[in-house]
Amino acid sequence: MNHKLEIRNLTKTFNTEEGELKALDNVSIEVKPAEFLCIIGPSGCGKTTLLRMIAGLEHPSSGKIILDGKEVKGPSPDRGMVFQEFSLFPWRTVIKNVTFGLEIQGIGRDERYRIAEKYIELVGLKGFENRYPYELSGGMKQRVAIARALATDPAILLMDEPFGSVDAQTRNALQEELLEIWKRTKKTILFVTHSVDEAVYLADRVAVMSARPGSLVKCLDIDIPRPRKRTSVEANMFREQLLMLLSIERSKASISV
Amino acid sequence: MKLPGKDMWLWSVPLAIALLLWEFIAGYVVRDPLLLPRFSAVIFSIYALRGVLISDILVSLLHFGIGLGLAFAAALPLAIAMGWSRSIFKAIDPIIEVLRPIPPLAWIPIAMVWFHLTHYAAGFIIFIGAFFPILLDSYTGFRDVPRVLVETGKVLGCIRDRKLIKYVAFPYALPFVATGTRVGMGVGWMCVVAAEMFGVSDSGLGYRLFQKFYFLHQMDYVVAYMLVLGLVALCLDRLFRHFVEDRLFKWKRGIVK
Ligand SMILES: Nc1ncnc2c1ncn2[C@@H]1O[C@H](COP(=O)(O)OP(=O)(O)OP(=O)(O)O)[C@@H](O)[C@H]1O
Ligand SMILES: [Mg+2]
């Protein structure tokens, strides 16, 4: 068994006022240790739902999620999550946001701060330890969120369009930083995005999802050696493939709506 | 918000003019101390009262402290429970909505038969007055904790409600609790006067004020007590702002100001 994470026949149906809504349909994926997997798909296809189920914030209607051989039952600090929206605790400074998970685990103050310092440095925010979130830019906030998710040393990092709300240049910088962090920490990363460029630049493998109800259309190995160039010919070929798969899905979505 | 400083002229000149105007109108226009005592006469009354004033202020503050303390101690746990659990809210809200519109003064007969002429009788009226503002504002705070912060808390290890409330909901709601407390203090202070006036006490500022009026028609003393009541309330409010709001809520600056 050399899978870090195994998702088996995962289906999720929501009960809404207009009746049942099938968000995910029979999704199965295996993720290797230290793999960088990007998940891409049309809006509303259930990417966030998938991540939330892995995080334990939502229960599957059927199917299983197995992390390190154990079935996921609820939230736990062994799965770090970076949310799509800003999620820093506004009443805590940068360093206190990063130490939050450690504090809950009952780790002593000095030890907490030592660990937090390490991750704050890793995301390039040294010197900002005592700032409050309102004093930070959007990109900085997401960096803190990443440091906070890493601080408890999770087995896997779940990221839901973490750079969706920052400008293009900051986004490129954050992507590079994330790759550096990934190289240094050897975490398994599941990264949801709707940007084909982002997926091709970051991922070992891209999982393309269908329009709602989301199911897996195709997994694409991005076997471009690293460090990658955003403008290389191979990158362009992968981009084209992904765009085509997505446009097929998008047209299906518009028909079914 | 601070009174002294470079804006001193901005408030001290109008204040001086208002006092002079009062003195002038009372002395040369109205010329009847029963209708409008002169400012100088009021100041003299305050001076004449210097021996007994302090003890009456202390008695009123004692009533106020009993009422506010009990209101806070009762409202906060209830607010947490109602804000956190939809079903507790549904169960308790109708009772609250029935009791809340009853004016605190309508409780005076009940206070008299339950507590007789003890400090608790006046304290009870203040309790009634302060309880609902504290409860409702705090409840709003606990109800409106953003979902993403709660889920971040869960993912970082706050599995049980108790920890979520302590580490996420409580700090988030604290400014709301403070606002409610401040409003409750205002209402409570009004109740101090009314409660002491209408016979649930035989001392305190409100009691003395009414005595001076009812038996002696000494309007300069009545106005003196009015001024003292206003000044004590002003001090309480300033102290509260200084020690609670300005210190605890640095992080709110980005949101409210
Ligand atoms: N708690 C819920 N109750 C009911 N329906 C839900 C709930 N959460 C999500 N859905 C529905 O499930 C579907 C998938 O939602 P999800 O947020 O996972 O999409 P997404 O792929 O992340 O979209 P986007 O790219 O826009 O973020 C949507 O149609 C959404 O309305
Ligand atoms: Mg989403």
Coordinates of C-alpha atoms and ligand atoms in Angstrom, one line a residue:
Chain A
M1 CA 0.0 0.0 0.0
N2 CA 1.8 3.1 -1.1
H3 CA -1.0 5.6 -1.3
K4 CA -1.1 8.5 1.0
L5 CA -4.8 9.2 0.4
E6 CA -7.3 7.0 -1.2
I7 CA -10.7 8.2 -2.2
R8 CA -13.1 5.4 -3.1
N9 CA -16.4 5.8 -4.9
L10 CA -17.2 9.0 -3.1
T11 CA -20.7 10.4 -3.7
K12 CA -22.3 13.4 -2.0
T13 CA -25.9 14.4 -2.1
F14 CA -27.2 17.5 -0.4
N15 CA -30.7 17.8 0.8
T16 CA -31.9 21.3 -0.3
E17 CA -35.2 23.0 -0.3
E18 CA -35.7 22.1 -3.9
G19 CA -35.0 18.5 -3.2
E20 CA -31.9 16.4 -3.5
L21 CA -28.8 17.9 -5.1
K22 CA -26.1 15.5 -6.3
A23 CA -22.8 17.4 -6.0
L24 CA -20.3 14.6 -6.4
D25 CA -20.8 11.3 -8.3
N26 CA -18.6 8.3 -7.6
V27 CA -15.2 9.9 -7.4
S28 CA -12.2 7.7 -6.9
I29 CA -8.6 9.1 -6.7
E30 CA -5.4 7.8 -5.3
V31 CA -2.8 10.2 -4.2
K32 CA 0.9 9.2 -3.7
P33 CA 3.0 10.5 -0.8
A34 CA 4.5 13.9 -1.5
E35 CA 2.5 14.2 -4.7
F36 CA 1.2 17.6 -5.8
L37 CA -2.3 17.0 -7.2
C38 CA -4.3 19.8 -8.7
I39 CA -8.0 19.5 -9.1
I40 CA -9.7 21.5 -11.8
G41 CA -13.3 21.7 -13.1
P42 CA -16.2 23.9 -14.0
S43 CA -17.6 26.2 -11.2
G44 CA -20.1 24.3 -9.0
C45 CA -18.8 20.9 -9.9
G46 CA -18.0 20.0 -6.3
K47 CA -14.3 20.7 -5.9
T48 CA -14.9 22.5 -2.6
T49 CA -17.2 19.8 -1.5
L50 CA -14.6 17.2 -2.2
L51 CA -12.0 19.0 -0.2
R52 CA -14.4 19.6 2.7
M53 CA -15.1 15.9 2.9
I54 CA -11.4 15.1 3.0
A55 CA -11.0 17.7 5.7
G56 CA -13.9 16.0 7.6
L57 CA -16.1 19.0 7.5
E58 CA -18.8 17.2 5.5
H59 CA -19.8 13.6 5.6
P60 CA -19.9 11.5 2.4
S61 CA -23.2 10.1 1.3
S62 CA -21.4 7.0 0.3
G63 CA -17.9 5.9 -0.4
K64 CA -14.8 6.2 1.7
I65 CA -11.8 8.5 2.3
I66 CA -8.7 6.7 3.6
L67 CA -5.7 8.7 4.8
D68 CA -2.6 6.7 5.8
G69 CA -4.7 3.5 6.0
K70 CA -7.3 5.0 8.3
E71 CA -10.8 6.1 7.3
V72 CA -11.5 9.8 7.7
K73 CA -14.4 10.4 10.2
G74 CA -14.2 14.0 11.1
P75 CA -11.9 17.0 11.2
S76 CA -8.4 16.6 12.6
P77 CA -5.2 18.5 12.6
D78 CA -3.6 15.8 10.5
R79 CA -5.2 17.5 7.5
G80 CA -4.3 21.1 7.1
M81 CA -6.7 23.2 5.1
V82 CA -6.4 26.6 3.4
F83 CA -9.8 28.0 2.6
Q84 CA -10.9 29.8 -0.5
E85 CA -11.9 32.9 1.5
F86 CA -9.7 34.7 4.1
S87 CA -9.9 32.7 7.3
L88 CA -7.4 34.3 9.7
F89 CA -8.7 34.9 13.2
P90 CA -8.9 38.7 13.1
W91 CA -8.3 39.1 16.9
R92 CA -5.0 37.2 16.7
T93 CA -1.7 38.6 15.5
V94 CA 0.2 36.8 12.7
I95 CA 2.2 34.7 15.1
K96 CA -0.8 33.9 17.3
N97 CA -2.7 32.7 14.2
V98 CA 0.1 30.4 13.3
T99 CA 0.4 29.0 16.9
F100 CA -3.4 28.4 17.2
G101 CA -3.3 24.7 16.3
L102 CA -0.3 24.1 18.6
E103 CA -2.0 25.9 21.4
I104 CA -5.1 23.7 21.1
Q105 CA -2.8 20.7 21.2
G106 CA -1.4 22.0 24.5
I107 CA 2.1 22.6 23.4
G108 CA 4.1 25.0 25.6
R109 CA 4.5 28.7 24.7
D110 CA 8.2 28.6 23.9
E111 CA 7.9 25.6 21.8
R112 CA 4.9 27.0 20.0
Y113 CA 6.7 30.2 19.2
R114 CA 9.8 28.4 18.0
I115 CA 7.8 26.3 15.6
A116 CA 5.7 29.2 14.4
E117 CA 8.8 31.3 13.7
K118 CA 10.0 28.6 11.5
Y119 CA 6.9 28.6 9.3
I120 CA 6.5 32.3 9.3
E121 CA 10.0 32.5 7.9
L122 CA 9.2 29.8 5.4
V123 CA 6.3 31.9 4.0
G124 CA 8.5 35.0 4.0
L125 CA 6.7 37.0 6.7
K126 CA 9.5 37.5 9.1
G127 CA 9.1 40.8 10.8
F128 CA 5.3 40.7 10.6
E129 CA 4.7 38.5 13.6
N130 CA 2.9 41.1 15.6
R131 CA 0.7 42.5 12.9
Y132 CA -3.0 42.0 13.0
P133 CA -4.7 40.5 9.9
Y134 CA -6.3 43.9 9.0
E135 CA -2.8 45.2 8.5
L136 CA -1.9 42.6 5.9
S137 CA -2.5 42.4 2.1
G138 CA -4.5 39.6 0.6
G139 CA -1.4 37.7 -0.4
M140 CA 0.1 38.0 3.0
K141 CA -3.1 36.8 4.6
Q142 CA -3.0 33.6 2.5
R143 CA 0.7 33.2 3.4
V144 CA -0.2 33.3 7.0
A145 CA -3.0 30.8 6.4
I146 CA -0.5 28.4 4.8
A147 CA 1.9 28.8 7.6
R148 CA -0.9 28.1 10.1
A149 CA -2.0 25.0 8.2
L150 CA 1.6 23.7 8.1
A151 CA 2.4 24.5 11.8
T152 CA 0.6 21.4 13.1
D153 CA 2.7 19.3 10.7
P154 CA -0.3 17.7 8.9
A155 CA 0.0 14.6 6.8
I156 CA -1.6 16.3 3.9
L157 CA -2.3 19.9 2.9
L158 CA -5.7 20.8 1.3
M159 CA -5.8 24.0 -0.5
D160 CA -9.1 25.4 -2.0
E161 CA -8.3 28.1 -4.6
P162 CA -6.0 29.7 -2.1
F163 CA -4.7 32.3 -4.5
G164 CA -8.0 33.0 -6.2
S165 CA -8.4 36.5 -4.7
V166 CA -5.0 38.0 -5.2
D167 CA -3.6 39.8 -8.2
A168 CA -1.8 38.0 -11.0
Q169 CA 1.8 39.0 -10.0
T170 CA 1.3 38.2 -6.3
R171 CA -0.2 34.9 -7.5
N172 CA 2.9 34.0 -9.5
A173 CA 5.1 34.8 -6.5
L174 CA 2.9 32.7 -4.2
Q175 CA 3.0 29.8 -6.5
E176 CA 6.7 29.8 -6.5
E177 CA 6.8 30.1 -2.8
L178 CA 4.4 27.2 -2.5
L179 CA 6.6 25.0 -4.7
E180 CA 9.6 25.9 -2.5
I181 CA 7.6 25.0 0.6
W182 CA 6.5 21.8 -0.9
K183 CA 10.1 20.9 -1.8
R184 CA 11.3 21.6 1.7
T185 CA 8.4 20.0 3.6
K186 CA 7.6 17.1 1.3
K187 CA 3.9 17.4 2.0
T188 CA 1.3 15.8 0.0
I189 CA -0.8 18.6 -1.5
L190 CA -4.3 18.7 -2.9
F191 CA -4.8 22.0 -4.7
V192 CA -8.1 23.1 -6.1
T193 CA -7.9 25.8 -8.8
H194 CA -9.9 27.0 -11.8
S195 CA -6.7 28.3 -13.5
V196 CA -5.3 26.0 -16.1
D197 CA -2.0 27.9 -16.0
E198 CA -1.7 27.4 -12.2
A199 CA -2.4 23.7 -12.5
V200 CA 0.2 23.2 -15.2
Y201 CA 2.8 25.2 -13.4
L202 CA 2.3 23.5 -10.0
A203 CA 1.0 19.9 -10.4
D204 CA 2.6 16.5 -10.7
R205 CA -0.9 15.4 -11.8
V206 CA -4.1 17.2 -12.7
A207 CA -7.5 15.7 -12.0
V208 CA -10.1 17.1 -14.3
M209 CA -13.7 17.0 -13.0
S210 CA -16.9 17.0 -14.9
A211 CA -19.7 19.5 -14.6
R212 CA -22.2 18.8 -11.7
P213 CA -22.6 16.2 -10.5
G214 CA -18.8 16.2 -10.4
S215 CA -17.0 13.0 -11.4
L216 CA -13.5 12.4 -12.5
V217 CA -13.1 12.9 -16.3
K218 CA -9.4 12.4 -16.6
C219 CA -6.1 12.4 -14.7
L220 CA -3.3 14.0 -16.6
D221 CA 0.4 13.5 -15.5
I222 CA 2.3 16.7 -16.0
D223 CA 5.7 15.3 -16.6
I224 CA 7.5 18.5 -17.2
P225 CA 10.8 18.6 -15.3
R226 CA 11.1 21.2 -12.5
P227 CA 11.9 24.0 -12.3
R228 CA 9.4 24.7 -14.9
K229 CA 9.0 27.6 -17.3
R230 CA 5.6 29.0 -17.6
T231 CA 6.0 29.6 -21.3
S232 CA 7.6 26.3 -22.4
V233 CA 6.2 24.4 -25.4
E234 CA 5.3 21.4 -23.2
A235 CA 3.4 23.6 -20.8
N236 CA 1.4 25.0 -23.7
M237 CA 0.5 21.5 -24.9
F238 CA -0.8 20.5 -21.5
R239 CA -2.7 23.8 -21.2
E240 CA -4.3 23.2 -24.5
Q241 CA -5.3 19.6 -23.5
L242 CA -6.8 20.8 -20.3
L243 CA -8.6 23.7 -21.8
M244 CA -10.2 21.4 -24.3
L245 CA -11.3 18.9 -21.6
L246 CA -12.8 21.8 -19.7
S247 CA -14.6 23.4 -22.6
I248 CA -16.3 20.1 -23.3
E249 CA -17.4 20.0 -19.6
R250 CA -18.5 23.6 -19.6
S251 CA -20.6 23.1 -22.7
K252 CA -22.2 20.1 -21.0
A253 CA -22.9 22.2 -18.0
S254 CA -24.6 24.9 -20.0
I255 CA -26.8 22.4 -21.7
S256 CA -27.9 20.8 -18.4
V257 CA -28.7 24.2 -16.8
Chain B
M1 CA -12.7 60.2 22.1
K2 CA -10.4 61.7 24.8
L3 CA -11.6 65.0 26.2
P4 CA -8.4 66.9 26.8
G5 CA -5.8 67.7 24.2
K6 CA -5.7 70.0 21.3
D7 CA -9.4 69.9 20.8
M8 CA -9.9 71.4 24.2
W9 CA -11.3 74.7 22.9
L10 CA -13.7 72.9 20.8
W11 CA -15.7 71.7 23.8
S12 CA -14.7 73.9 26.7
V13 CA -15.9 77.2 25.1
P14 CA -19.4 76.1 24.2
L15 CA -19.6 74.4 27.7
A16 CA -18.6 77.7 29.4
I17 CA -21.1 79.6 27.3
A18 CA -23.9 77.2 28.1
L19 CA -23.2 77.5 31.8
L20 CA -23.0 81.3 31.7
L21 CA -26.3 81.4 29.7
W22 CA -27.9 79.2 32.4
E23 CA -26.7 81.4 35.2
F24 CA -27.9 84.5 33.3
I25 CA -31.3 83.2 32.4
A26 CA -31.9 81.8 35.9
G27 CA -30.8 85.0 37.6
Y28 CA -32.2 87.7 35.4
V29 CA -35.0 86.2 33.2
V30 CA -36.7 83.4 35.2
R31 CA -35.9 84.8 38.6
D32 CA -37.6 81.9 40.4
P33 CA -35.3 79.3 42.0
L34 CA -38.2 76.8 42.1
L35 CA -38.5 76.9 38.3
L36 CA -34.8 77.1 37.5
P37 CA -32.1 77.4 40.2
R38 CA -29.0 79.3 39.3
F39 CA -25.9 77.4 38.3
S40 CA -24.0 79.0 41.1
A41 CA -26.6 77.9 43.6
V42 CA -26.3 74.4 42.3
I43 CA -22.6 74.4 42.7
F44 CA -23.0 75.7 46.2
S45 CA -25.5 72.9 47.0
I46 CA -23.0 70.3 45.7
Y47 CA -20.4 71.9 48.1
A48 CA -22.9 71.9 50.9
L49 CA -23.6 68.2 50.3
R50 CA -19.9 67.2 50.3
G51 CA -20.2 65.3 53.5
V52 CA -23.1 63.0 52.5
L53 CA -22.6 62.9 48.8
I54 CA -19.8 60.3 48.7
S55 CA -21.8 57.8 50.8
D56 CA -24.8 58.2 48.5
I57 CA -22.7 57.8 45.4
L58 CA -21.3 54.6 46.9
V59 CA -24.8 53.3 47.8
S60 CA -26.0 53.9 44.3
L61 CA -22.8 52.3 42.8
L62 CA -23.4 49.3 45.1
H63 CA -27.0 48.9 43.7
F64 CA -25.6 49.4 40.2
G65 CA -22.8 46.9 40.7
I66 CA -25.2 44.2 42.1
G67 CA -27.6 44.6 39.2
L68 CA -25.0 44.8 36.5
G69 CA -22.9 42.0 37.9
L70 CA -25.9 39.7 38.1
A71 CA -27.2 40.7 34.7
F72 CA -23.8 40.0 33.1
A73 CA -23.4 36.7 34.9
A74 CA -26.8 35.5 33.8
A75 CA -26.9 37.0 30.3
L76 CA -23.5 35.8 29.1
P77 CA -24.0 32.0 29.5
L78 CA -27.5 32.3 28.1
A79 CA -26.2 34.3 25.1
I80 CA -23.6 31.7 24.4
A81 CA -26.1 28.9 24.5
M82 CA -28.7 30.7 22.3
G83 CA -26.1 31.9 19.8
W84 CA -24.4 28.6 19.5
S85 CA -27.5 26.3 19.4
R86 CA -30.4 27.1 17.1
S87 CA -32.7 24.8 19.1
I88 CA -31.9 26.4 22.5
F89 CA -32.6 29.8 20.8
K90 CA -35.9 28.6 19.6
A91 CA -36.8 27.2 23.0
I92 CA -35.9 30.3 25.0
D93 CA -36.6 33.2 22.6
P94 CA -40.4 33.3 23.2
I95 CA -39.9 33.7 26.9
I96 CA -37.4 36.5 26.3
E97 CA -39.7 38.2 23.9
V98 CA -42.5 38.2 26.4
L99 CA -40.4 39.5 29.3
R100 CA -38.3 42.0 27.4
P101 CA -40.9 44.7 26.7
I102 CA -42.0 44.9 30.3
P103 CA -40.5 48.2 31.5
P104 CA -38.0 47.6 34.4
L105 CA -40.0 50.0 36.6
A106 CA -43.0 47.8 36.4
W107 CA -41.0 45.2 38.4
I108 CA -40.7 47.6 41.4
P109 CA -43.6 46.1 43.4
I110 CA -42.2 42.6 42.8
A111 CA -38.8 43.8 43.9
M112 CA -40.3 45.3 47.1
V113 CA -42.2 42.1 48.1
W114 CA -39.3 39.8 47.2
F115 CA -36.4 41.7 48.6
H116 CA -38.0 44.3 50.9
L117 CA -35.8 47.3 51.7
T118 CA -32.4 45.7 51.0
H119 CA -29.8 46.7 48.4
Y120 CA -30.9 43.7 46.4
A121 CA -34.3 45.3 45.7
A122 CA -32.7 48.1 43.8
G123 CA -30.2 45.8 42.4
F124 CA -33.0 43.6 41.0
I125 CA -34.5 46.5 39.1
I126 CA -31.1 47.3 37.6
F127 CA -30.6 43.7 36.8
I128 CA -33.9 43.7 34.8
G129 CA -32.8 46.9 33.0
A130 CA -29.3 45.7 32.1
F131 CA -30.0 42.0 31.4
F132 CA -31.7 42.3 28.0
P133 CA -29.3 44.6 26.2
I134 CA -26.4 42.5 27.4
L135 CA -28.2 39.3 26.4
L136 CA -29.3 40.4 22.9
D137 CA -26.0 42.0 21.8
S138 CA -23.9 39.1 23.0
Y139 CA -26.3 36.6 21.4
T140 CA -25.8 38.4 18.1
G141 CA -22.1 38.0 18.5
F142 CA -22.2 34.3 19.2
R143 CA -24.8 33.7 16.4
D144 CA -22.8 35.5 13.7
V145 CA -19.4 33.8 14.1
P146 CA -18.4 33.4 10.5
R147 CA -18.6 29.8 9.4
V148 CA -15.1 29.8 7.9
L149 CA -13.6 30.7 11.3
V150 CA -15.5 27.9 13.0
E151 CA -14.4 25.4 10.4
T152 CA -10.8 26.7 10.6
G153 CA -11.0 26.1 14.3
K154 CA -12.3 22.5 13.7
V155 CA -9.6 21.7 11.2
L156 CA -6.9 23.0 13.6
G157 CA -8.1 20.7 16.4
C158 CA -11.0 22.3 18.2
I159 CA -13.1 19.1 17.9
R160 CA -15.5 19.7 20.8
D161 CA -17.9 22.6 21.2
R162 CA -16.3 23.7 24.4
K163 CA -13.0 24.5 22.7
L164 CA -14.6 26.1 19.7
I165 CA -16.5 28.4 22.0
K166 CA -13.5 29.3 24.0
Y167 CA -11.0 29.8 21.2
V168 CA -13.2 30.9 18.3
A169 CA -16.7 32.1 19.3
F170 CA -15.8 33.9 22.5
P171 CA -13.0 36.1 21.1
Y172 CA -15.1 36.8 18.1
A173 CA -18.2 37.8 20.2
L174 CA -16.3 39.8 22.8
P175 CA -16.8 43.2 21.1
F176 CA -20.5 42.5 20.9
V177 CA -20.6 41.5 24.6
A178 CA -18.8 44.8 25.3
T179 CA -21.3 46.8 23.3
G180 CA -24.2 45.1 25.1
T181 CA -22.6 45.7 28.4
R182 CA -22.1 49.4 27.7
V183 CA -25.8 49.8 26.6
G184 CA -26.8 47.7 29.7
M185 CA -24.8 50.1 31.9
G186 CA -26.7 53.0 30.5
V187 CA -30.1 51.5 31.0
G188 CA -29.0 50.2 34.4
W189 CA -28.0 53.7 35.6
M190 CA -31.4 55.0 34.6
C191 CA -32.9 52.2 36.7
V192 CA -30.7 53.2 39.7
V193 CA -32.5 56.5 40.0
A194 CA -35.9 55.2 39.3
A195 CA -35.5 52.3 41.7
E196 CA -34.2 54.4 44.5
M197 CA -36.8 57.1 43.9
F198 CA -39.8 54.8 44.0
G199 CA -39.2 53.3 47.3
V200 CA -37.0 50.2 47.0
S201 CA -34.3 52.0 48.9
D202 CA -33.8 54.4 51.7
S203 CA -30.5 55.9 50.5
G204 CA -28.7 56.5 47.3
L205 CA -28.6 59.4 44.8
G206 CA -32.1 58.8 43.4
Y207 CA -33.6 58.6 46.9
R208 CA -32.0 61.8 48.0
L209 CA -33.0 63.6 44.8
F210 CA -36.6 62.7 45.3
Q211 CA -36.6 63.6 49.0
K212 CA -35.3 67.1 48.3
F213 CA -38.0 67.5 45.8
Y214 CA -41.0 65.9 47.4
F215 CA -40.7 67.2 50.9
L216 CA -38.6 70.4 50.5
H217 CA -38.9 71.6 47.0
Q218 CA -35.2 72.5 47.1
M219 CA -34.6 72.6 43.4
D220 CA -31.0 73.7 43.6
Y221 CA -30.3 70.4 45.5
V222 CA -32.4 68.5 43.0
V223 CA -30.4 69.8 40.1
A224 CA -27.2 69.2 42.1
Y225 CA -28.1 65.5 42.4
M226 CA -29.0 65.5 38.7
L227 CA -25.6 66.8 37.8
V228 CA -23.9 64.3 40.0
L229 CA -25.9 61.5 38.5
G230 CA -24.8 62.6 35.0
L231 CA -21.2 63.0 36.0
V232 CA -21.0 59.5 37.7
A233 CA -22.5 57.9 34.6
L234 CA -20.0 59.8 32.4
C235 CA -17.1 58.5 34.5
L236 CA -18.4 55.0 34.4
D237 CA -18.7 55.1 30.6
R238 CA -15.3 56.6 30.1
L239 CA -13.7 54.1 32.5
F240 CA -15.3 51.3 30.6
R241 CA -14.2 52.6 27.2
H242 CA -10.7 53.1 28.5
F243 CA -10.2 49.8 30.2
V244 CA -12.3 47.5 28.0
E245 CA -12.8 48.8 24.5
D246 CA -9.6 50.6 23.8
R247 CA -7.4 47.9 25.2
L248 CA -9.1 44.7 24.1
F249 CA -10.2 45.6 20.6
K250 CA -7.1 46.8 18.8
W251 CA -7.9 44.2 16.2
K252 CA -11.2 45.8 15.5
R253 CA -9.6 49.0 14.3
G254 CA -9.4 47.7 10.7
I255 CA -13.1 46.9 10.7
V256 CA -14.9 49.7 12.5
K257 CA -12.8 52.8 12.2
Ligands
LIG1 N1 -24.1 22.8 2.2 C1 -24.7 22.7 1.0 N2 -26.0 22.5 0.8 C2 -26.5 22.4 -0.4 N3 -25.9 22.5 -1.5 C3 -24.5 22.6 -1.5 C4 -23.9 22.8 -0.2 N4 -22.5 22.9 -0.5 C5 -22.4 22.9 -1.8 N5 -23.6 22.7 -2.4 C6 -23.8 22.6 -3.8 O1 -23.0 21.6 -4.3 C7 -22.4 22.0 -5.6 C8 -20.9 22.0 -5.6 O2 -20.5 23.0 -4.8 P1 -18.9 23.3 -4.5 O3 -18.8 24.5 -3.7 O4 -18.3 22.1 -4.1 O5 -18.5 23.7 -6.0 P2 -17.0 24.2 -6.5 O6 -16.6 23.2 -7.5 O7 -16.1 24.4 -5.3 O8 -17.4 25.6 -7.2 P3 -16.4 26.9 -7.3 O9 -15.4 26.6 -8.4 O10 -17.4 27.9 -7.8 O11 -15.9 27.2 -6.0 C9 -23.0 23.4 -5.9 O12 -24.1 23.3 -6.8 C10 -23.5 23.9 -4.6 O13 -24.6 24.7 -4.7
MG2 MG -15.2 26.1 -4.5

